[in-house]
Coordinates of C-alpha atoms in Angstrom, one line a residue:
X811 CA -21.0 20.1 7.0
X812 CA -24.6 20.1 7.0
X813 CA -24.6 22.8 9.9
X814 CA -21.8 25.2 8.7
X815 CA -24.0 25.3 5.5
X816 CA -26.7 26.8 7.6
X817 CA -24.7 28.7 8.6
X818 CA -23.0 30.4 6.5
X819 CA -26.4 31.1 4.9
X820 CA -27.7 32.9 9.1
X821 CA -24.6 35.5 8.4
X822 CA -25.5 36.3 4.8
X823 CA -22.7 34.5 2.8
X824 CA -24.9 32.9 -0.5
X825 CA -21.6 32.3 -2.9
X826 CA -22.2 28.7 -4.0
X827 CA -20.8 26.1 -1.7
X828 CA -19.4 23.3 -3.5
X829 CA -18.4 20.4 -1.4
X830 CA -15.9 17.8 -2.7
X831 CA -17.0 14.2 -2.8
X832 CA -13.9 11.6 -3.1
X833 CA -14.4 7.8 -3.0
X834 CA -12.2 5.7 -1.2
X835 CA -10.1 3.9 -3.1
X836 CA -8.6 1.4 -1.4
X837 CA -8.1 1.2 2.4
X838 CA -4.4 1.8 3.0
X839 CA -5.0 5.0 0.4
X840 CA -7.9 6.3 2.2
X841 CA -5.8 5.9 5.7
X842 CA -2.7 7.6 4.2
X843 CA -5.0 10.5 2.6
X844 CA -6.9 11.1 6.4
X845 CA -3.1 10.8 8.3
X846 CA -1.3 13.3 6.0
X847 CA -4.5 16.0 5.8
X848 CA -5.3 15.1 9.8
X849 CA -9.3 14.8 8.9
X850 CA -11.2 13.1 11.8
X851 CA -13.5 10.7 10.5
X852 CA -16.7 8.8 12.0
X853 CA -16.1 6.2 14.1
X854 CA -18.5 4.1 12.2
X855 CA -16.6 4.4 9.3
X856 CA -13.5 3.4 10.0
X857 CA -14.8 0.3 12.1
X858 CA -17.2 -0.4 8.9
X859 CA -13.7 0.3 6.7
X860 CA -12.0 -2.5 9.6
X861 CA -14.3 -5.0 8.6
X862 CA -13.6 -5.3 5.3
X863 CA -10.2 -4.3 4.4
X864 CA -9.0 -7.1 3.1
X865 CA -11.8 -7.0 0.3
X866 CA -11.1 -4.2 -2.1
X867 CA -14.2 -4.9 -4.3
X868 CA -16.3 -4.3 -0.5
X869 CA -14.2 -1.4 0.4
X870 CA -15.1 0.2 -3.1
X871 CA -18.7 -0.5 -2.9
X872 CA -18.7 0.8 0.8
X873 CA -17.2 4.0 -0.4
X874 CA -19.6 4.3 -3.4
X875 CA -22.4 3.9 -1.3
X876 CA -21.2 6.8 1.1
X877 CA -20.6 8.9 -1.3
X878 CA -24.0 8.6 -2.7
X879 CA -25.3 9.1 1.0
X880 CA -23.3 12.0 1.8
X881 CA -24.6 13.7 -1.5
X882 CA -28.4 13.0 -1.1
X883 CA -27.7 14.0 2.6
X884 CA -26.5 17.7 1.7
X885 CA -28.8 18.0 -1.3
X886 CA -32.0 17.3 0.7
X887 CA -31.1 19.0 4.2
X888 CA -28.8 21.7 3.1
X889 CA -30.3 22.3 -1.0
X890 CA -26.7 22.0 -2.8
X891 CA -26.7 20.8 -5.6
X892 CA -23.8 21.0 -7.0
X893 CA -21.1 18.7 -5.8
X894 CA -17.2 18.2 -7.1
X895 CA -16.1 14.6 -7.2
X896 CA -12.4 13.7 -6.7
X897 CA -11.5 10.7 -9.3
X898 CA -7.8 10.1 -8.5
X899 CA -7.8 9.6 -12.5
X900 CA -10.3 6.3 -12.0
X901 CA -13.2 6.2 -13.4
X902 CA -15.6 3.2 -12.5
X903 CA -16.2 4.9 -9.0
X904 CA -17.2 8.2 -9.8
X905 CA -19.6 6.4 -13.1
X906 CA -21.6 4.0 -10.5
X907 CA -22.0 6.6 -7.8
X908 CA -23.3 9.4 -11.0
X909 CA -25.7 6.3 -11.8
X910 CA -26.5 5.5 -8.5
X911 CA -28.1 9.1 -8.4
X912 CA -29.7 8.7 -11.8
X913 CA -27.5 11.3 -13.2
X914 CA -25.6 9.2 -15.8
X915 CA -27.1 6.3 -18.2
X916 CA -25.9 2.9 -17.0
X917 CA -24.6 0.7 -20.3
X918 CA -27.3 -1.2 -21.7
X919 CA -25.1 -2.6 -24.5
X920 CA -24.4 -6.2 -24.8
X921 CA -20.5 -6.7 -25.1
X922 CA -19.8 -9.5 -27.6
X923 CA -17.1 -12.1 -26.3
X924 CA -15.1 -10.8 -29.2
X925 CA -15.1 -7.0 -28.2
X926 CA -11.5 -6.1 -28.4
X927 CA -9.8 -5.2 -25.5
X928 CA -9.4 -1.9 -25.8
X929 CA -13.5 -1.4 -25.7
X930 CA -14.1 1.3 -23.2
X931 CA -16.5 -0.8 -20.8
X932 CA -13.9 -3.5 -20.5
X933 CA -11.0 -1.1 -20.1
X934 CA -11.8 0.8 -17.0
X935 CA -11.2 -2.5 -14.9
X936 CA -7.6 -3.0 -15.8
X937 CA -6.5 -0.7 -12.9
X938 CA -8.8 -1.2 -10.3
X939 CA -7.1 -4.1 -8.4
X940 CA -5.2 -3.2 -6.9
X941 CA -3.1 -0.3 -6.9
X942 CA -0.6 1.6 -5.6
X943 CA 3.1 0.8 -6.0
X944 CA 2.9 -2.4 -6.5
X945 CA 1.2 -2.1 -9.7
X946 CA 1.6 -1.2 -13.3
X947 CA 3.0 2.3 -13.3
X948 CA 0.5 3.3 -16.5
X949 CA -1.9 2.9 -14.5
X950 CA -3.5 6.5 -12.9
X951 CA -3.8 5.3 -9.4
X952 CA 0.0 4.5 -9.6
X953 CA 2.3 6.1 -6.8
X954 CA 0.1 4.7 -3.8
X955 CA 2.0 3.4 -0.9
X956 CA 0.6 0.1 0.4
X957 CA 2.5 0.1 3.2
X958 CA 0.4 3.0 4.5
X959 CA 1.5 6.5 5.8
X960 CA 5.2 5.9 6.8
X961 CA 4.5 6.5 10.7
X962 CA 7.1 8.9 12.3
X963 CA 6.0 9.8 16.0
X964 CA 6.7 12.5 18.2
X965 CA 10.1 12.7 19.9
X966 CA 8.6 11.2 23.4
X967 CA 6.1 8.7 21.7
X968 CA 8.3 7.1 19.1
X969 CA 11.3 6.9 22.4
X970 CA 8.4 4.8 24.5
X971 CA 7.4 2.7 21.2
X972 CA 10.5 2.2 19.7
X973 CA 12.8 3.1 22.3
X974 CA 16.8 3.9 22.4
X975 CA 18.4 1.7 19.6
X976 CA 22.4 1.8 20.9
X977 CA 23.0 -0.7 18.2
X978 CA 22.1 -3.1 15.0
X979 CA 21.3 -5.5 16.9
X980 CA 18.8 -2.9 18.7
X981 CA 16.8 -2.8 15.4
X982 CA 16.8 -6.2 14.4
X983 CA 15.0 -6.9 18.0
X984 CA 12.3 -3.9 17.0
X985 CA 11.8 -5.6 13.6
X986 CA 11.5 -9.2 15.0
X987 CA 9.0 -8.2 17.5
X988 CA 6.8 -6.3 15.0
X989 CA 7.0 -9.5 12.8
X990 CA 6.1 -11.4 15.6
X991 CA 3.0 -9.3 16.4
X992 CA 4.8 -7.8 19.9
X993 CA 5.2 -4.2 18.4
X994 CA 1.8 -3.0 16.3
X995 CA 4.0 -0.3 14.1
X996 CA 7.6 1.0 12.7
X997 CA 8.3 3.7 11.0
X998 CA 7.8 2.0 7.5
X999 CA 4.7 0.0 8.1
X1000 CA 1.8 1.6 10.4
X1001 CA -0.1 -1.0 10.9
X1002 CA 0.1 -4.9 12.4
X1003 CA 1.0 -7.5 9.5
X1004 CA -1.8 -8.5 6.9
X1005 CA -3.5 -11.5 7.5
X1006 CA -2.1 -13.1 4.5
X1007 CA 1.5 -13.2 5.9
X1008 CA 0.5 -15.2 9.0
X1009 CA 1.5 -18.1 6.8
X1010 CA 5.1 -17.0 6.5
X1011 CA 5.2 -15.0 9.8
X1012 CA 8.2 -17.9 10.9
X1013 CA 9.5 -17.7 8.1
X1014 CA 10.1 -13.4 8.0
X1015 CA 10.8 -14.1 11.8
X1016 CA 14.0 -16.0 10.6
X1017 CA 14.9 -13.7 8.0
X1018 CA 14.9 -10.5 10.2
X1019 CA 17.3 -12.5 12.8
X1020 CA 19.6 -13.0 9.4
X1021 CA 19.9 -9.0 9.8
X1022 CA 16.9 -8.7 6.4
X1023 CA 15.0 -5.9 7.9
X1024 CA 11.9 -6.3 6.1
X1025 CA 9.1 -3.6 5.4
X1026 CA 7.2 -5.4 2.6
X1027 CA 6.3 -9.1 2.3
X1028 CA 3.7 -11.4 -0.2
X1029 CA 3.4 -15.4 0.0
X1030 CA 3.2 -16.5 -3.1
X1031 CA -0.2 -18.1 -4.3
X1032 CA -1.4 -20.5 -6.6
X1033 CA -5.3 -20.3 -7.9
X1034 CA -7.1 -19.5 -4.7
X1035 CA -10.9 -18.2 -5.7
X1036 CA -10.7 -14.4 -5.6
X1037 CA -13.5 -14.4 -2.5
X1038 CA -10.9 -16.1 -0.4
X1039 CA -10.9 -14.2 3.2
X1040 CA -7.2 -14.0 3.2
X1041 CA -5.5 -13.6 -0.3
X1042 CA -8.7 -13.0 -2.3
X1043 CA -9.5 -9.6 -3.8
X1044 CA -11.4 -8.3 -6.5
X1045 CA -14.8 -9.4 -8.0
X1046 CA -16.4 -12.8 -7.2
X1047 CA -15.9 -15.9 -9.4
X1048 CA -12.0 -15.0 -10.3
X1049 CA -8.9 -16.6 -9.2
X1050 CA -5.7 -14.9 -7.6
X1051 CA -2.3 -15.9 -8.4
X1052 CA 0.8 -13.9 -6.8
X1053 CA 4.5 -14.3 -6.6
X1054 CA 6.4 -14.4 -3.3
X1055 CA 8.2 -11.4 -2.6
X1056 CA 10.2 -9.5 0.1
X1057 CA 11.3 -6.1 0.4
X1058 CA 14.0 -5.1 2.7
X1059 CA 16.9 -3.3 4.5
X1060 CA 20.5 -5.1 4.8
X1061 CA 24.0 -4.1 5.8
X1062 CA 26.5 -3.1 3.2
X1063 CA 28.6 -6.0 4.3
X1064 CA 25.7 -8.8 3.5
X1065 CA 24.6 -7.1 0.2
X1066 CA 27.8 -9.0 -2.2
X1067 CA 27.4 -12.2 -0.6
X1068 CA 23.1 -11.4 -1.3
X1069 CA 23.2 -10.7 -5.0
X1070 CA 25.7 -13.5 -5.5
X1071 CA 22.9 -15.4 -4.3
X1072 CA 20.0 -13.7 -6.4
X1073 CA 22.1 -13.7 -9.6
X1074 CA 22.2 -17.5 -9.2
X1075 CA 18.5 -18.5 -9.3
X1076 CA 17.0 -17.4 -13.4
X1077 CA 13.5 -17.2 -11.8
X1078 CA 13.9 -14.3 -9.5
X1079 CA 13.9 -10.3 -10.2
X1080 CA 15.3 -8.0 -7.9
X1081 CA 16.3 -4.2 -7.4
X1082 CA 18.9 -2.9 -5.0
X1083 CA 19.7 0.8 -4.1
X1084 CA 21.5 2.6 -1.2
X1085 CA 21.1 6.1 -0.4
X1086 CA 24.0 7.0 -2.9
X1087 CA 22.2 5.9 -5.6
X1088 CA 24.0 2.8 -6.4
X1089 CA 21.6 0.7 -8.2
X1090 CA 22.0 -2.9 -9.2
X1091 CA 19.4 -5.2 -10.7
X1092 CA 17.8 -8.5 -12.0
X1093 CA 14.6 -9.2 -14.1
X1094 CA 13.5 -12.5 -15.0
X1095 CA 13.0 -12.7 -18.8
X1096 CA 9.3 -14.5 -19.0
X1097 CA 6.2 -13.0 -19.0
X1098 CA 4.0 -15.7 -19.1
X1099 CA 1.1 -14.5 -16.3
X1100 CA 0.2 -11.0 -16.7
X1101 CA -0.6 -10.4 -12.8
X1102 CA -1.5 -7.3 -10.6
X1103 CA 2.2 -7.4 -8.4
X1104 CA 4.1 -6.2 -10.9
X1105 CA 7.8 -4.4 -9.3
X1106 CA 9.1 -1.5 -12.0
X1107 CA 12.8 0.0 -11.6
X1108 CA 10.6 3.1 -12.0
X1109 CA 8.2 2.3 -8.9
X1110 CA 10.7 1.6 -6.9
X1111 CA 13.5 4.3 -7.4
X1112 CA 10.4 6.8 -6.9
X1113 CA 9.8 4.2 -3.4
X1114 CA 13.4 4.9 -2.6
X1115 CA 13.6 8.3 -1.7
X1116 CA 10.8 8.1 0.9
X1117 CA 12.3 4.9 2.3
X1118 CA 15.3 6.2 3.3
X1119 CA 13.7 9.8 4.1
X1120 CA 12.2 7.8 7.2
X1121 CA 15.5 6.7 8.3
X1122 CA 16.5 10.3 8.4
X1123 CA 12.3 11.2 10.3
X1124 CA 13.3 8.7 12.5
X1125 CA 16.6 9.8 13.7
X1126 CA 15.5 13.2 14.0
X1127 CA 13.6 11.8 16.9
X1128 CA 16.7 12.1 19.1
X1129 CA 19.1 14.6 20.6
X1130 CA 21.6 15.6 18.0
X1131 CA 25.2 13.1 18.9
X1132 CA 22.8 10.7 20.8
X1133 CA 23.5 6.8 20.5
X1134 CA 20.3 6.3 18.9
X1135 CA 20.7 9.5 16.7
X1136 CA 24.6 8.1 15.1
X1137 CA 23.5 4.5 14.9
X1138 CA 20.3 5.7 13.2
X1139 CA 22.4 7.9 10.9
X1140 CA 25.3 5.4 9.9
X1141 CA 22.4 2.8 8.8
X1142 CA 20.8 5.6 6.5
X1143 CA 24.3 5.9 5.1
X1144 CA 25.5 2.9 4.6
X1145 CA 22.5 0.5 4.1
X1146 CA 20.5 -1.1 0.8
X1147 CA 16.9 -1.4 0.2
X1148 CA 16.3 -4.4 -1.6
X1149 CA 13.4 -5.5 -3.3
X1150 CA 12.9 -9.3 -4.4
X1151 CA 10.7 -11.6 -6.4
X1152 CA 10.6 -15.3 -7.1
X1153 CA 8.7 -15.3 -10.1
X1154 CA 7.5 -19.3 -9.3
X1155 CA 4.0 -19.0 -7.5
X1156 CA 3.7 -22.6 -7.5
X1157 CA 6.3 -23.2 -5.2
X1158 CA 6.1 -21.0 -2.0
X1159 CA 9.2 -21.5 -0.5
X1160 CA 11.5 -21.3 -3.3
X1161 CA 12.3 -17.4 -2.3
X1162 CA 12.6 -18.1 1.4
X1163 CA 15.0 -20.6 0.8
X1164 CA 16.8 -18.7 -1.7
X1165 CA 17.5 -16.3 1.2
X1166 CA 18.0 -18.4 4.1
X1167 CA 21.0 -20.1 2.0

């Protein structure tokens, strides 16, 4: 950037240039903004952005950091000094990298243990962790996808990766292998499982071999400090607590016999839809831990749409009247996303056993 400054400046062009400054928010947002707008980034970033992905509160600070350094770096070798920061409508990165420069006055304020919890310097944190679609939809970094940027290959590529599914039975082979670590993408998910499902890795391997094609996943957890390695997140001396839950595709001939099943058990929420619309839900009535999974009707209707949209990318990959191209078609039609949530985090394998009935 530095250098196409310059030169703009050798062929007489001296309109301001006003570079635009965005800090990462989260790791699977910054990897779905650079696959959708195809920017090449340093390889030292993305292998400093590999060693800490699991820690949002590190991959904010990281990103904080490099924005600062990017900034001082054009305003010392190329004299800008103007510079347009993107927020993504949150605040508390954009404030520390402005005070970080010394261009904004950091709070000096005591906040009294009383301060109500609307007060502006408490406020700003109730978003932060995480975000995305699993999150509060008031919230301004809502409509994230966590499962990254719904991979769809090229026509050759995705036929060598994925290769001709002739049958269901085809794709429950491609989703048990990817579970099992043997296949590092699908369409839905574009990167290898998070650590934190390595303890129920068996136990998704036995639920996709059930025909439960699943594209999201949580254990649940029970008061783990929030600087765990695995299931922590956000800053130091907190605890996580998260419910168990399982997003996936099943057949139109499983889905009575499933809700049957869900309607039974008072501690679980769910959402169903097919590509026709037809929605059916659950929702658990308590609401006594406020906690940062939180599945909307609203989230996941908006969810729904892009879901089956990749059925349709994916099919696309093949020759018009193809095997793979009708097989891929008739399970767009006629299959359900469902979403599910055992809202018990004390007991872990409550939902597993709900759907393994």
């Amino acid at each position: 950037c530095v250098d196409w400054i310059h030169k703009c400046k050798e062929k007489g062009i001296h309109v301001p240039i006003v570079p635009g400054i965005m800090p990462i928010p989260t790791y699977q947002s910054f990897r779905r903004m650079i696959h959708l707008c195809n920017v090449k980034v340093p390889e030292k970033v993305m292998q400093d952005l590999d060693a800490i992905k699991g820690d949002d509160q590190k991959v904010k600070e990281y990103g904080v950091q490099l924005a600062v350094d990017m900034i001082k770096k054009l305003h010392t070798e190329a004299g800008i000094c103007n510079f347009h920061i993107s927020t993504l409508n949150l605040e508390r990165s954009t404030r520390l990298i402005l005070e970080e420069l010394q261009l904004h006055k950091q709070q000096t304020n005591k906040i009294p243990p009383w301060a109500p919890v609307h007060d502006p310097a408490r406020a700003e944190l109730w978003d932060e962790f995480p975000n995305g679609r699993y999150g509060d939809s008031r919230s301004p970094a809502y409509g994230e996808n966590t499962y990254g940027a719904g991979q769809i290959l090229p026509t050759s590529d995705a036929s060598s990766k994925w290769g001709q599914p002739n049958h269901e039975n085809d794709i429950t082979e491609l989703f048990v292998k990817y579970i099992r670590g043997e296949l590092d993408s699908l369409p839905w998910c574009e990167e290898r499982l998070h650590t934190e499902s390595e303890a129920i890795r068996q136990r998704l391997t036995d639920i996709n071999q059930r025909g439960y094609w699943t594209v999201s996943s949580q254990p649940a957890v029970n008061g783990v400090p929030s600087e765990d390695k695995i299931y922590g997140w956000g800053p130091k001396g907190g605890y996580v607590y998260q419910k168990a839950f399982l997003e996936f595709f099943v057949s139109d001939q499983h889905i009575k016999e499933l809700l049957a099943r869900l309607y039974k058990d008072s501690s679980i929420t769910f959402y169903a839809t097919n590509l026709k619309n037809a929605v059916t839900w659950g929702v658990f009535p308590g609401k006594e831990i406020i906690q940062p999974t939180i599945i909307e009707k609203a989230s996941f209707e908006a969810w729904k749409d892009e879901a089956f949209g990749l059925w349709k990318e994916w099919e696309e990959q093949y020759p018009p009247g193809s095997s793979s191209q009708k097989v891929l078609e008739e399970i767009r039609q006629s299959y359900w996303l469902v979403n599910v949530v055992h809202n018990d985090f004390q007991k872990s394998d409550l939902l597993f056993n709900v759907m393994l009935a």
